[in-house]
PDB file of C-alpha atoms in Angstrom:
ATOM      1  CA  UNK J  53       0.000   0.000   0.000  1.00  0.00           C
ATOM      2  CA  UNK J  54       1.372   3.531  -1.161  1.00  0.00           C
ATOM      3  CA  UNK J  55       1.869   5.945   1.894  1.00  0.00           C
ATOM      4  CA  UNK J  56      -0.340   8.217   0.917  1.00  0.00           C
ATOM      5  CA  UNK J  57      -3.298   6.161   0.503  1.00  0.00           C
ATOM      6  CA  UNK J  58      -2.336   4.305   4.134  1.00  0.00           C
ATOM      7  CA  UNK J  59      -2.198   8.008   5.546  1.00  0.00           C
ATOM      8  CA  UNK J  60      -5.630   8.795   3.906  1.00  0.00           C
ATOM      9  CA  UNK J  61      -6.857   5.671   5.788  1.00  0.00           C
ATOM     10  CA  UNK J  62      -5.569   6.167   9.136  1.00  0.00           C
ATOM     11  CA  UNK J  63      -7.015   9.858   8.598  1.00  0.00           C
ATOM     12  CA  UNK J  64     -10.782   8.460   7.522  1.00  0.00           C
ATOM     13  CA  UNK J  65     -10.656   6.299  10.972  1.00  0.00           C
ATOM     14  CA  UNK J  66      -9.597   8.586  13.230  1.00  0.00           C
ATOM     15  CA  UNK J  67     -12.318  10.954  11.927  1.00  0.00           C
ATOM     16  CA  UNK J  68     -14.688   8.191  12.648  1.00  0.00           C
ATOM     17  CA  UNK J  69     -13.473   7.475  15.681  1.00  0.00           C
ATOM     18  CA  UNK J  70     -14.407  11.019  16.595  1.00  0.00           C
ATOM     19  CA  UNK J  71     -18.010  10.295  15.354  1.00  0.00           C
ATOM     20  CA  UNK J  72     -18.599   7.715  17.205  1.00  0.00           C
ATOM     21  CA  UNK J  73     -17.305   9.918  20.714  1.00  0.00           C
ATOM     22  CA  UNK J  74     -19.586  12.303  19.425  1.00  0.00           C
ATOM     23  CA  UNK J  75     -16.720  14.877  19.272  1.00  0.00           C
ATOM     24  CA  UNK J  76     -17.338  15.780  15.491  1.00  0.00           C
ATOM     25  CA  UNK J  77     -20.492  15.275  13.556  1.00  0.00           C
ATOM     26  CA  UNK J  78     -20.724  13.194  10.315  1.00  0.00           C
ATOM     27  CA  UNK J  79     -20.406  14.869   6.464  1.00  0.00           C
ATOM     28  CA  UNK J  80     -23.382  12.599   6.035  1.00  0.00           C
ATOM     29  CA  UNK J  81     -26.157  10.913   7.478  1.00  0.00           C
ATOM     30  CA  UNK J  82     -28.320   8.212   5.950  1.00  0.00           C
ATOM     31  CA  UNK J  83     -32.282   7.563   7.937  1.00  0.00           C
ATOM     32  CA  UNK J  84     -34.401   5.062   6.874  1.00  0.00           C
ATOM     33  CA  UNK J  85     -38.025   6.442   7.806  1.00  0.00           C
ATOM     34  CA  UNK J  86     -40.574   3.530   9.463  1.00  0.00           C
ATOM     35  CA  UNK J  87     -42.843   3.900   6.253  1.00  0.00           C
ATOM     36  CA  UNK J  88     -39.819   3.726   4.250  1.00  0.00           C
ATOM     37  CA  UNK J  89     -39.037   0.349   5.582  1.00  0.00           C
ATOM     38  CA  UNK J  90     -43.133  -0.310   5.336  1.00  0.00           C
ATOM     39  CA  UNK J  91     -43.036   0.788   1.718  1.00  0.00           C
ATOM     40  CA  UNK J  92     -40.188  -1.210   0.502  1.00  0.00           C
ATOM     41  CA  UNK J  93     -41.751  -4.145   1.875  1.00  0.00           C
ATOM     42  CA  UNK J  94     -45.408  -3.478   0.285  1.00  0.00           C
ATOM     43  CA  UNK J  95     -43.658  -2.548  -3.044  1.00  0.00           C
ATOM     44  CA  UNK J  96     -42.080  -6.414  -3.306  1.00  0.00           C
ATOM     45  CA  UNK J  97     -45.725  -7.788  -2.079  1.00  0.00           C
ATOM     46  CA  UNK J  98     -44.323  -9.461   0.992  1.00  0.00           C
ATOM     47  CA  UNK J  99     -45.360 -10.010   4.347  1.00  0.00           C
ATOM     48  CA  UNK J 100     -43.512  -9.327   7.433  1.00  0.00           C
ATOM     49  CA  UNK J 101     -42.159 -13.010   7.661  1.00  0.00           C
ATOM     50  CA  UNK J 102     -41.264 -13.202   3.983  1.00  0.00           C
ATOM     51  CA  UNK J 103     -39.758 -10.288   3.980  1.00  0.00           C
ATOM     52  CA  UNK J 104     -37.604 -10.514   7.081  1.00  0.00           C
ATOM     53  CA  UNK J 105     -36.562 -14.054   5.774  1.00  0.00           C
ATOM     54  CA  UNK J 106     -35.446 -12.333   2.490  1.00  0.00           C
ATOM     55  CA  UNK J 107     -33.453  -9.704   3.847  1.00  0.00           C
ATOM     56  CA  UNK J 108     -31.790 -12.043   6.715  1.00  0.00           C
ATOM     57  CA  UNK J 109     -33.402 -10.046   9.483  1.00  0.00           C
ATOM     58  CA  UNK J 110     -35.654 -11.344  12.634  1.00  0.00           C
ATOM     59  CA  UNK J 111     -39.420 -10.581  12.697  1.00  0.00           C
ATOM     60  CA  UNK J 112     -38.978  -8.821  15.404  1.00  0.00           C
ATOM     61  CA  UNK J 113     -36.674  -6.690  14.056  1.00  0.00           C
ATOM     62  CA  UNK J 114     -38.329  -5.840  11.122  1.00  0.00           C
ATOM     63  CA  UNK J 115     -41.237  -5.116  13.123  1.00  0.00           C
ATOM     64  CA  UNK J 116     -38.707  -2.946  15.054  1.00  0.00           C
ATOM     65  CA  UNK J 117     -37.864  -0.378  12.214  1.00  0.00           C
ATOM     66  CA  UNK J 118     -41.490  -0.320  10.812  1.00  0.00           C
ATOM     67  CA  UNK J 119     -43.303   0.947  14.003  1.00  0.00           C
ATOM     68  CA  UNK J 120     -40.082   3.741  14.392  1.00  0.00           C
ATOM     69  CA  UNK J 121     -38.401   1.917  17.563  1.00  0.00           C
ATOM     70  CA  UNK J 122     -35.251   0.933  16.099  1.00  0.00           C
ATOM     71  CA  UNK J 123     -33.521   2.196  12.845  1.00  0.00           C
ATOM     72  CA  UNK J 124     -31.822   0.081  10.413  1.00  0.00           C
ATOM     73  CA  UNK J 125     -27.874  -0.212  10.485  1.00  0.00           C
ATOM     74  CA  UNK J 126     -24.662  -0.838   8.470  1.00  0.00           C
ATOM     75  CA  UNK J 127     -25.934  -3.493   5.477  1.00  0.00           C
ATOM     76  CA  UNK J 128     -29.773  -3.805   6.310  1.00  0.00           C
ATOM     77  CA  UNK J 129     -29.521   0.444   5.529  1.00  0.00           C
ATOM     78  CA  UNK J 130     -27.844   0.070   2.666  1.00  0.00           C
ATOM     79  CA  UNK J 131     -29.918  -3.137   1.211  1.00  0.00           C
ATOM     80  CA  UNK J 132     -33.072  -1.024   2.349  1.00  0.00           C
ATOM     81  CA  UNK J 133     -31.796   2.080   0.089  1.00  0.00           C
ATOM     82  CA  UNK J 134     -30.845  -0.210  -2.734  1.00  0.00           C
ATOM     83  CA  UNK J 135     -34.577  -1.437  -2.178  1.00  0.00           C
ATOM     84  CA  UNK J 136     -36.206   1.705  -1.952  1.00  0.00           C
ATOM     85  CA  UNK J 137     -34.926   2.691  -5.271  1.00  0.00           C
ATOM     86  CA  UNK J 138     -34.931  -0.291  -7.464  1.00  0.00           C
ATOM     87  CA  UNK J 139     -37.130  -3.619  -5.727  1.00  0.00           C
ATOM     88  CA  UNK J 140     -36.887  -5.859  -8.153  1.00  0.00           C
ATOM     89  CA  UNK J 141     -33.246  -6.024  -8.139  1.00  0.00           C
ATOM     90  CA  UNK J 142     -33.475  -7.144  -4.791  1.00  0.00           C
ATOM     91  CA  UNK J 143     -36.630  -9.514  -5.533  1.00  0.00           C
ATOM     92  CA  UNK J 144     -34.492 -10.795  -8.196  1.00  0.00           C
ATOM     93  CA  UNK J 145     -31.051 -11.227  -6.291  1.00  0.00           C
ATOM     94  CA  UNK J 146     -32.941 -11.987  -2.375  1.00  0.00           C
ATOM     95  CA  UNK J 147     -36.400 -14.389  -3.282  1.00  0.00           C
ATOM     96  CA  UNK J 148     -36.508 -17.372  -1.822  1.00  0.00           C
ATOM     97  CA  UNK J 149     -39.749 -18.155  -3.681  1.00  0.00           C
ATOM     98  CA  UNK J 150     -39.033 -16.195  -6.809  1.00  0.00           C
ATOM     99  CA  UNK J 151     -38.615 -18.411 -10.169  1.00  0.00           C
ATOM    100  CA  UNK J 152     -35.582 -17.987 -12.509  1.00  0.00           C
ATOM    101  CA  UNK J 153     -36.686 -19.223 -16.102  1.00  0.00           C
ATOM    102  CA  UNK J 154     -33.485 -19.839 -18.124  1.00  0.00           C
ATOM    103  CA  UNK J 155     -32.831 -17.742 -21.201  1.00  0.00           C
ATOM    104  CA  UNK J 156     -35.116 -19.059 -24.333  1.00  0.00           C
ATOM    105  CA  UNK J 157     -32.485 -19.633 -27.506  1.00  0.00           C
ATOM    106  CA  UNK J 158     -32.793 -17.360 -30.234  1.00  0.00           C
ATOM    107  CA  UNK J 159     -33.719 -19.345 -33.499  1.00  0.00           C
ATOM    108  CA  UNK J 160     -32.182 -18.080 -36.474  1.00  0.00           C
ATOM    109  CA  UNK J 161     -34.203 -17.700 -39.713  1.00  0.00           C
TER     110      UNK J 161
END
């Protein structure tokens, strides 16, 4: 690893070492919103059990961020956003129950 980019490193987790103390406030902030979370899960047609088995998440959880107690953290934000904004992806990449039909070979004339 080049110096400079180990420098730039050690610099990104001090700073985030100071976020976490609370000393210095972070550039930026992502919240996932209860009906955000509710949304999501409506958008793929899921129930609360399907959906927390999908993501990898408890029920109880789940239940947690859609009635506002808890918020959503680290990969479950980030899956959530990637969710919010395109569903199907996720339905695609995440479904259990969803079907993949292979490819049908184009016939040439």
């Amino acid at each position: 690893m080049k110096d400079a980019d180990f420098q730039q490193l050690l610099a990104s987790v001090k700073e985030a070492g100071r976020i976490k103390r609370g000393e210095q406030a972070p550039a930026r902030k992502f919240e996932v919103r209860a009906e955000d979370v509710k949304s999501i899960r409506a958008k793929l047609g899921k129930s609360q059990s399907e959906f927390a088995l999908m993501i990898g998440v408890s029920v109880s959880t789940l239940q947690n961020w859609e009635q506002g107690r808890r918020q959503p953290e680290g990969p479950a934000r980030a899956l959530l956003k990637v969710a919010a904004s395109n569903p199907l992806a996720v339905a695609a990449a995440l479904d259990p129950n969803r079907v993949v039909r292979p490819a049908q070979a184009v016939r040439k004339a």
